[in-house]
CSV table of C-alpha atoms in Angstrom, one decimal:
chain,number,residue,atom,x,y,z
U,1,MET,CA,-133.2,136.4,-105.4
U,2,LEU,CA,-136.3,136.3,-107.3
U,3,PHE,CA,-139.7,137.5,-105.5
U,4,GLY,CA,-140.7,134.1,-103.6
U,5,SER,CA,-138.6,131.8,-105.7
U,6,ASP,CA,-137.7,129.5,-102.8
U,7,LEU,CA,-140.4,128.9,-100.4
U,8,CYS,CA,-139.5,125.5,-99.0
U,9,GLU,CA,-142.9,124.2,-100.1
U,10,ASP,CA,-141.3,120.7,-100.9
U,11,LYS,CA,-139.8,120.5,-97.5
U,12,ARG,CA,-141.5,119.2,-94.4
U,13,ALA,CA,-141.7,121.6,-91.3
U,14,PRO,CA,-139.8,120.8,-88.3
U,15,PHE,CA,-141.9,118.5,-85.7
U,16,GLU,CA,-141.5,121.0,-82.9
U,17,LEU,CA,-142.9,123.9,-85.0
U,18,SER,CA,-146.1,121.8,-86.1
U,19,VAL,CA,-146.8,121.0,-82.7
U,20,THR,CA,-146.4,124.5,-81.3
U,21,THR,CA,-148.4,125.8,-84.1
U,22,ALA,CA,-151.3,123.4,-83.5
U,23,THR,CA,-151.0,124.1,-79.6
U,24,ILE,CA,-151.1,127.7,-80.0
U,25,ALA,CA,-154.2,127.6,-82.5
U,26,ALA,CA,-156.1,125.5,-80.1
U,27,ILE,CA,-155.4,127.9,-77.2
U,28,LEU,CA,-156.5,130.7,-79.2
U,29,CYS,CA,-159.8,128.8,-80.3
U,30,VAL,CA,-160.6,128.6,-76.5
U,31,ILE,CA,-159.9,132.2,-76.0
U,32,THR,CA,-161.7,133.5,-79.1
U,33,VAL,CA,-165.1,131.3,-79.4
U,34,PRO,CA,-166.6,132.0,-75.8
U,35,GLY,CA,-165.7,135.6,-75.5
U,36,ASN,CA,-167.2,136.6,-78.8
U,37,ILE,CA,-170.3,134.6,-78.3
U,38,LEU,CA,-170.7,136.5,-75.1
U,39,ILE,CA,-170.3,139.8,-77.1
U,40,CYS,CA,-172.6,138.9,-79.9
U,41,TRP,CA,-175.4,137.5,-77.0
U,42,ALA,CA,-174.8,140.9,-75.4
U,43,ILE,CA,-175.7,143.0,-77.9
U,44,VAL,CA,-178.3,141.3,-79.3
U,45,LYS,CA,-180.2,140.6,-76.0
U,46,ASP,CA,-179.1,144.1,-74.6
U,47,PRO,CA,-180.5,143.4,-71.2
U,48,ASN,CA,-179.7,147.0,-69.7
U,49,LYS,CA,-181.0,148.7,-72.9
U,50,GLU,CA,-177.6,150.4,-73.1
U,51,LEU,CA,-175.7,148.9,-75.9
U,52,ARG,CA,-177.6,149.9,-79.1
U,53,SER,CA,-175.0,152.5,-80.6
U,54,SER,CA,-173.2,152.7,-84.0
U,55,PHE,CA,-170.0,151.7,-82.3
U,56,ASN,CA,-171.2,148.6,-80.7
U,57,TYR,CA,-173.0,147.5,-83.9
U,58,LEU,CA,-169.4,147.8,-85.3
U,59,VAL,CA,-168.4,145.9,-82.2
U,60,LEU,CA,-170.9,143.2,-83.1
U,61,ASN,CA,-169.5,143.0,-86.6
U,62,LEU,CA,-165.9,142.6,-85.2
U,63,ALA,CA,-167.0,139.9,-83.0
U,64,ILE,CA,-168.7,137.9,-85.8
U,65,ALA,CA,-165.7,138.1,-87.8
U,66,ASP,CA,-163.4,136.9,-84.7
U,67,LEU,CA,-165.9,134.5,-83.9
U,68,ILE,CA,-165.7,132.7,-87.4
U,69,THR,CA,-162.1,133.0,-87.0
U,70,GLY,CA,-162.3,131.0,-83.9
U,71,MET,CA,-164.8,128.4,-85.3
U,72,ILE,CA,-163.5,127.6,-88.4
U,73,THR,CA,-159.9,129.1,-89.2
U,74,GLU,CA,-158.4,128.1,-85.9
U,75,PRO,CA,-159.5,124.6,-85.7
U,76,SER,CA,-158.7,124.1,-89.4
U,77,PHE,CA,-155.1,125.2,-88.3
U,78,VAL,CA,-155.2,122.6,-85.2
U,79,VAL,CA,-155.9,120.0,-87.8
U,80,PHE,CA,-153.6,120.9,-90.4
U,81,HIS,CA,-150.6,121.3,-88.1
U,82,ALA,CA,-151.5,118.0,-86.2
U,83,ARG,CA,-151.3,116.0,-89.3
U,84,GLU,CA,-148.1,117.7,-90.2
U,85,ALA,CA,-146.5,116.8,-87.0
U,86,MET,CA,-147.6,113.2,-87.2
U,87,GLN,CA,-146.3,113.1,-90.8
U,88,TYR,CA,-149.6,112.5,-92.2
U,89,GLU,CA,-150.4,113.7,-95.7
U,90,VAL,CA,-151.7,117.3,-94.9
U,91,MET,CA,-155.4,118.5,-95.7
U,92,ASN,CA,-156.2,118.0,-99.5
U,93,ARG,CA,-157.9,121.2,-99.7
U,94,VAL,CA,-155.8,123.4,-97.9
U,95,GLU,CA,-157.2,126.2,-99.9
U,96,ILE,CA,-160.4,126.0,-97.7
U,97,VAL,CA,-158.1,126.9,-94.9
U,98,HIS,CA,-156.3,129.7,-96.7
U,99,ILE,CA,-159.5,131.3,-98.0
U,100,ALA,CA,-161.2,131.0,-94.5
U,101,TYR,CA,-158.3,133.0,-93.0
U,102,PHE,CA,-158.2,135.8,-95.5
U,103,ILE,CA,-162.1,136.3,-95.7
U,104,THR,CA,-162.2,136.6,-91.6
U,105,CYS,CA,-158.8,138.5,-91.2
U,106,THR,CA,-159.9,140.9,-93.9
U,107,ALA,CA,-163.1,141.6,-91.7
U,108,SER,CA,-161.6,142.0,-88.6
U,109,VAL,CA,-159.1,144.5,-89.9
U,110,LEU,CA,-161.8,146.5,-91.7
U,111,SER,CA,-163.8,146.3,-88.7
U,112,ILE,CA,-161.0,148.0,-86.6
U,113,ALA,CA,-160.6,150.7,-89.2
U,114,ALA,CA,-164.4,151.3,-89.3
U,115,LEU,CA,-164.3,151.4,-85.3
U,116,ALA,CA,-161.8,153.7,-85.1
U,117,THR,CA,-163.2,155.9,-88.1
U,118,GLU,CA,-166.6,156.2,-86.2
U,119,ARG,CA,-165.0,157.0,-83.0
U,120,TYR,CA,-162.8,159.7,-84.9
U,121,LEU,CA,-165.9,161.2,-86.3
U,122,THR,CA,-168.0,161.2,-83.1
U,123,VAL,CA,-165.3,162.6,-80.8
U,124,THR,CA,-164.1,165.6,-83.5
U,125,SER,CA,-167.5,166.8,-84.6
U,126,THR,CA,-168.5,170.2,-83.4
U,127,TYR,CA,-172.1,169.0,-83.3
U,128,ARG,CA,-174.1,166.0,-81.5
U,129,ARG,CA,-173.5,163.0,-84.4
U,130,THR,CA,-175.5,160.1,-84.5
U,131,CYS,CA,-175.1,157.4,-87.0
U,132,SER,CA,-178.4,155.3,-87.8
U,133,ARG,CA,-178.5,151.9,-87.7
U,134,SER,CA,-179.2,151.2,-91.4
U,135,ARG,CA,-175.9,153.4,-92.2
U,136,THR,CA,-174.0,151.2,-89.8
U,137,ILE,CA,-175.5,147.9,-91.1
U,138,ALA,CA,-174.4,148.9,-94.5
U,139,THR,CA,-171.0,149.6,-93.8
U,140,SER,CA,-170.7,146.0,-92.1
U,141,ILE,CA,-172.3,144.5,-95.0
U,142,GLY,CA,-169.8,146.3,-97.2
U,143,ILE,CA,-167.1,145.2,-95.2
U,144,TRP,CA,-167.9,141.6,-95.7
U,145,ILE,CA,-168.7,142.0,-99.3
U,146,PHE,CA,-165.4,143.5,-100.0
U,147,SER,CA,-163.6,140.7,-97.6
U,148,ILE,CA,-165.2,137.8,-99.5
U,149,ALA,CA,-164.8,139.5,-103.1
U,150,VAL,CA,-161.0,140.6,-102.4
U,151,SER,CA,-160.1,137.0,-100.9
U,152,PHE,CA,-161.2,135.4,-103.9
U,153,ILE,CA,-158.3,136.8,-105.8
U,154,TYR,CA,-156.4,134.7,-103.8
U,155,PHE,CA,-157.0,131.4,-106.3
U,156,ALA,CA,-155.9,133.7,-109.2
U,157,THR,CA,-152.5,135.0,-107.5
U,158,GLY,CA,-151.5,131.9,-105.3
U,159,PHE,CA,-150.9,132.2,-101.3
U,160,TYR,CA,-147.6,134.2,-101.4
U,161,THR,CA,-148.8,136.7,-103.6
U,162,PHE,CA,-152.1,137.5,-102.4
U,163,VAL,CA,-150.8,137.6,-98.6
U,164,PHE,CA,-148.2,140.3,-99.9
U,165,VAL,CA,-150.7,142.2,-101.7
U,166,PHE,CA,-152.8,141.9,-98.3
U,167,ALA,CA,-150.0,143.0,-96.2
U,168,ASN,CA,-149.4,145.9,-98.2
U,169,THR,CA,-153.0,147.0,-98.7
U,170,THR,CA,-155.5,146.0,-96.2
U,171,VAL,CA,-153.2,146.1,-93.1
U,172,ILE,CA,-151.1,149.0,-93.8
U,173,ALA,CA,-154.2,151.2,-94.9
U,174,THR,CA,-155.9,150.3,-91.8
U,175,PHE,CA,-152.6,151.0,-89.5
U,176,ILE,CA,-152.8,154.4,-91.2
U,177,ILE,CA,-156.5,154.8,-90.6
U,178,ILE,CA,-156.0,154.0,-86.6
U,179,THR,CA,-152.8,155.9,-86.4
U,180,PHE,CA,-154.3,159.3,-87.8
U,181,ALA,CA,-157.8,158.7,-85.9
U,182,TYR,CA,-156.4,158.2,-82.6
U,183,ILE,CA,-153.8,161.2,-83.2
U,184,ARG,CA,-156.8,163.4,-83.7
U,185,ILE,CA,-158.8,161.9,-81.3
U,186,TYR,CA,-155.8,162.9,-78.6
U,187,GLN,CA,-155.7,166.3,-80.1
U,188,SER,CA,-159.5,166.9,-79.7
U,189,LEU,CA,-159.5,165.7,-76.3
U,190,HIS,CA,-156.4,167.7,-75.2
U,191,ALA,CA,-158.0,170.9,-76.6
U,192,HIS,CA,-161.1,170.3,-74.8
U,193,VAL,CA,-159.2,170.2,-71.3
U,194,GLU,CA,-157.2,173.1,-72.4
U,195,HIS,CA,-160.4,174.9,-73.0
U,196,GLY,CA,-162.1,173.8,-69.9
U,197,GLU,CA,-159.2,175.1,-67.6
U,198,THR,CA,-160.8,178.5,-67.8
U,199,THR,CA,-164.4,177.5,-67.7
U,200,CYS,CA,-164.8,174.3,-65.5
U,201,SER,CA,-164.4,174.0,-61.8
U,202,ASP,CA,-161.6,171.9,-60.2
U,203,ARG,CA,-163.5,168.8,-59.8
U,204,MET,CA,-164.8,169.0,-63.4
U,205,MET,CA,-161.3,169.4,-64.7
U,206,GLU,CA,-160.1,166.8,-62.6
U,207,GLN,CA,-162.4,164.2,-64.6
U,208,ARG,CA,-161.6,165.6,-67.7
U,209,LEU,CA,-158.1,165.0,-67.4
U,210,LYS,CA,-158.9,161.6,-66.2
U,211,TYR,CA,-160.8,160.7,-69.0
U,212,GLU,CA,-158.2,162.0,-71.5
U,213,LYS,CA,-155.7,159.8,-69.7
U,214,LYS,CA,-157.7,156.9,-69.7
U,215,ALA,CA,-158.6,157.4,-73.4
U,216,THR,CA,-155.1,157.9,-74.6
U,217,ARG,CA,-153.9,154.8,-72.7
U,218,SER,CA,-156.7,152.7,-74.3
U,219,PHE,CA,-155.8,154.3,-77.8
U,220,LEU,CA,-152.0,153.7,-77.5
U,221,PHE,CA,-152.7,149.9,-76.2
U,222,VAL,CA,-155.1,149.1,-79.3
U,223,LEU,CA,-152.3,150.5,-81.5
U,224,PHE,CA,-149.6,148.8,-79.7
U,225,VAL,CA,-151.5,145.3,-80.2
U,226,PHE,CA,-152.2,146.1,-83.7
U,227,ILE,CA,-148.7,146.7,-84.4
U,228,CYS,CA,-147.5,143.8,-82.5
U,229,CYS,CA,-149.6,141.6,-84.5
U,230,ASN,CA,-150.4,142.8,-87.9
U,231,VAL,CA,-147.6,145.1,-88.5
U,232,SER,CA,-145.2,142.3,-87.3
U,233,SER,CA,-147.1,139.8,-89.5
U,234,CYS,CA,-146.1,142.0,-92.5
U,235,VAL,CA,-142.7,142.1,-91.8
U,236,MET,CA,-142.5,138.2,-91.7
U,237,VAL,CA,-144.3,138.0,-95.0
U,238,TYR,CA,-141.4,140.5,-96.5
U,239,VAL,CA,-138.6,138.1,-94.9
U,240,ILE,CA,-140.2,134.9,-96.1
U,241,LEU,CA,-140.3,136.5,-99.8
U,242,LEU,CA,-137.1,138.2,-99.8
U,243,CYS,CA,-134.7,136.5,-97.6
U,244,ASP,CA,-132.3,134.9,-99.9
U,245,VAL,CA,-129.9,133.4,-97.2
U,246,CYS,CA,-132.8,132.0,-94.9
U,247,SER,CA,-132.9,128.4,-94.2
U,248,CYS,CA,-136.3,126.6,-95.0
U,249,ASP,CA,-136.7,125.9,-91.0
U,250,VAL,CA,-136.5,129.7,-90.6
U,251,ILE,CA,-138.7,130.0,-93.7
U,252,HIS,CA,-141.4,127.4,-92.0
U,253,TRP,CA,-141.2,129.3,-88.7
U,254,LEU,CA,-142.1,132.6,-90.1
U,255,ARG,CA,-144.8,131.2,-92.2
U,256,ASP,CA,-146.7,129.8,-89.3
U,257,PHE,CA,-146.1,132.7,-87.0
U,258,GLN,CA,-147.1,135.1,-89.8
U,259,PHE,CA,-150.5,133.1,-89.5
U,260,VAL,CA,-150.5,133.0,-85.8
U,261,MET,CA,-149.9,136.6,-85.0
U,262,ALA,CA,-153.0,137.6,-87.0
U,263,LEU,CA,-155.1,134.8,-85.0
U,264,VAL,CA,-153.9,136.4,-81.8
U,265,ASN,CA,-155.1,139.8,-82.9
U,266,CYS,CA,-158.4,138.2,-83.6
U,267,ALA,CA,-158.4,136.7,-79.9
U,268,ALA,CA,-157.4,140.0,-78.4
U,269,ASN,CA,-159.8,142.3,-80.0
U,270,GLN,CA,-162.6,141.3,-77.6
U,271,PHE,CA,-160.7,142.4,-74.7
U,272,LEU,CA,-159.8,145.8,-76.5
U,273,TYR,CA,-163.3,146.7,-77.5
U,274,ALA,CA,-165.6,145.1,-75.4
U,275,TRP,CA,-164.6,143.8,-72.0
U,276,ARG,CA,-162.9,146.8,-71.0
U,277,MET,CA,-166.2,148.7,-71.3
U,278,PRO,CA,-168.5,149.2,-68.2
U,279,THR,CA,-171.8,148.8,-70.4
U,280,PHE,CA,-170.4,145.3,-71.7
U,281,LYS,CA,-169.7,144.3,-68.3
U,282,ARG,CA,-172.9,145.3,-66.8
U,283,ALA,CA,-174.4,143.3,-69.5
U,284,PHE,CA,-172.2,140.2,-69.1
U,285,LYS,CA,-172.9,140.2,-65.4
U,286,LEU,CA,-176.4,140.3,-65.9
U,287,LEU,CA,-176.8,137.8,-68.6
U,288,LEU,CA,-174.4,135.4,-66.6
U,289,THR,CA,-176.3,135.7,-63.4
U,290,ALA,CA,-179.7,135.4,-65.1
U,291,LYS,CA,-178.7,132.0,-66.7
U,292,ARG,CA,-177.0,130.6,-63.5
U,293,GLY,CA,-180.5,131.6,-61.7
U,294,ARG,CA,-182.3,129.6,-64.3
U,295,VAL,CA,-180.1,126.8,-64.0
U,296,GLU,CA,-180.4,126.8,-60.1
U,297,ASN,CA,-184.0,126.9,-60.4
U,298,GLY,CA,-184.3,124.3,-62.7
U,299,GLN,CA,-182.1,121.9,-60.6
U,300,LEU,CA,-184.4,122.9,-57.6
U,301,SER,CA,-187.5,122.1,-59.3
U,302,SER,CA,-186.1,118.9,-60.4
U,303,ILE,CA,-185.2,118.2,-57.0
U,304,THR,CA,-188.6,119.2,-55.8
U,305,ASP,CA,-190.5,117.1,-58.4
U,306,ARG,CA,-188.4,114.1,-57.6
U,307,SER,CA,-189.1,114.6,-53.7
U,308,GLY,CA,-192.8,115.0,-54.3
U,309,THR,CA,-193.0,111.8,-56.6
U,310,GLU,CA,-191.0,109.8,-54.0
U,311,SER,CA,-193.3,111.0,-51.4
U,312,VAL,CA,-196.4,110.0,-53.2
U,313,SER,CA,-194.6,106.7,-54.2
U,314,GLY,CA,-194.0,105.8,-50.4
U,315,GLU,CA,-197.5,106.6,-49.7
U,316,HIS,CA,-199.0,104.6,-52.1
U,317,LYS,CA,-196.4,101.8,-50.8
U,318,VAL,CA,-197.5,102.1,-47.3
U,319,LYS,CA,-201.6,102.0,-48.3
U,320,SER,CA,-200.9,99.2,-50.0
U,321,SER,CA,-199.2,97.0,-47.5
U,322,ALA,CA,-201.9,98.4,-45.1
U,323,VAL,CA,-204.5,96.8,-47.5
C-alpha cells in the first residue's frame, strides 16, 4: 500500500463517531479553560509571593498553550463534528482548525520538554542553579516562534503528511527528553538518599525517602499520561497511513481519536504541573477566597444601600402624609 493512499476523505464519518467526538471535545473544553485561566491568574497575581520561579514561568507558558487549545481548537472541533453529525457541509476553512491544533499542541508538547529539562538541570546540578526571568521568557518566546513557523509547513505538505512528521519529530523527541530527564532525576535523588544514610538522622533520612518516593511517583505519572495520550496518538497516525486492510469506519475512528488524545493531554497538564503543587493550591485558595469575599461584601453593600434608601423613602412618605 502506498503511503496514505486511501484516507476515506470522500466518505462521511459514522454518526455515532461525530457525536462522540463533539461531546468529548465539549467536555474537554469545560475542563481545560477554567483551570488554565486560574493557573495564569495565580502566577500573574502571585498572592503569596512564592510562584515567581523559572519552573512556574514555564508552567505559565504551558497553561497559555493549553488555554488557547481550550478556547479555539476544542470549540472548533465541537462545531466541526456537530455539523458532520447533522450531515451539514463541514466548515469551509477546515485548515483553521488544523493549524490552530498544530500550533497549540506543538507549543504544549515543547513546554513539557522545557519543564522536564529545567527540572533535570535544577536537580542534578552540583551547585545552586538559578534561571533568570529573561532566559525563561526567551525560551517561551522561542517555543512559540518555532511552533508557529513549523506548523505553517502544513499548508505545503497537507494534513496527513504533516501529522506524520509531527509525530516522528516533536512528540518522539519530547518523549526521549522526558524519559532521559526523569531517569537522571531519579538517579540523582536516589544517590542523595544513599549518601545521606551515613550523615543524616533517622528522621531526616525518612523525609528524604518520602520525598524520593513522591517525586518518583509524580515523574512516572507524567510519563504515563504522555505515553497514553501523545505516543498512542502517534501509533494511530501510523495505522491510518499504513493500514491497507482497515475499513473507512476504522480510519475515521482513528482519525478523530488521534486528535482527541492530544487534546486530553492538554486538559490533563494542569493537574500534572500545577494543581498537585502546594504553592499553587495555596494561591488558588487565597484568590478564590478573596474573590468570594469581594462578592459577598458587594452583595452586603447593595442590600445595605437598598435598606437605607427604603428607610429614607419611608420616612419621607410618613412626613408627607403628616403634612
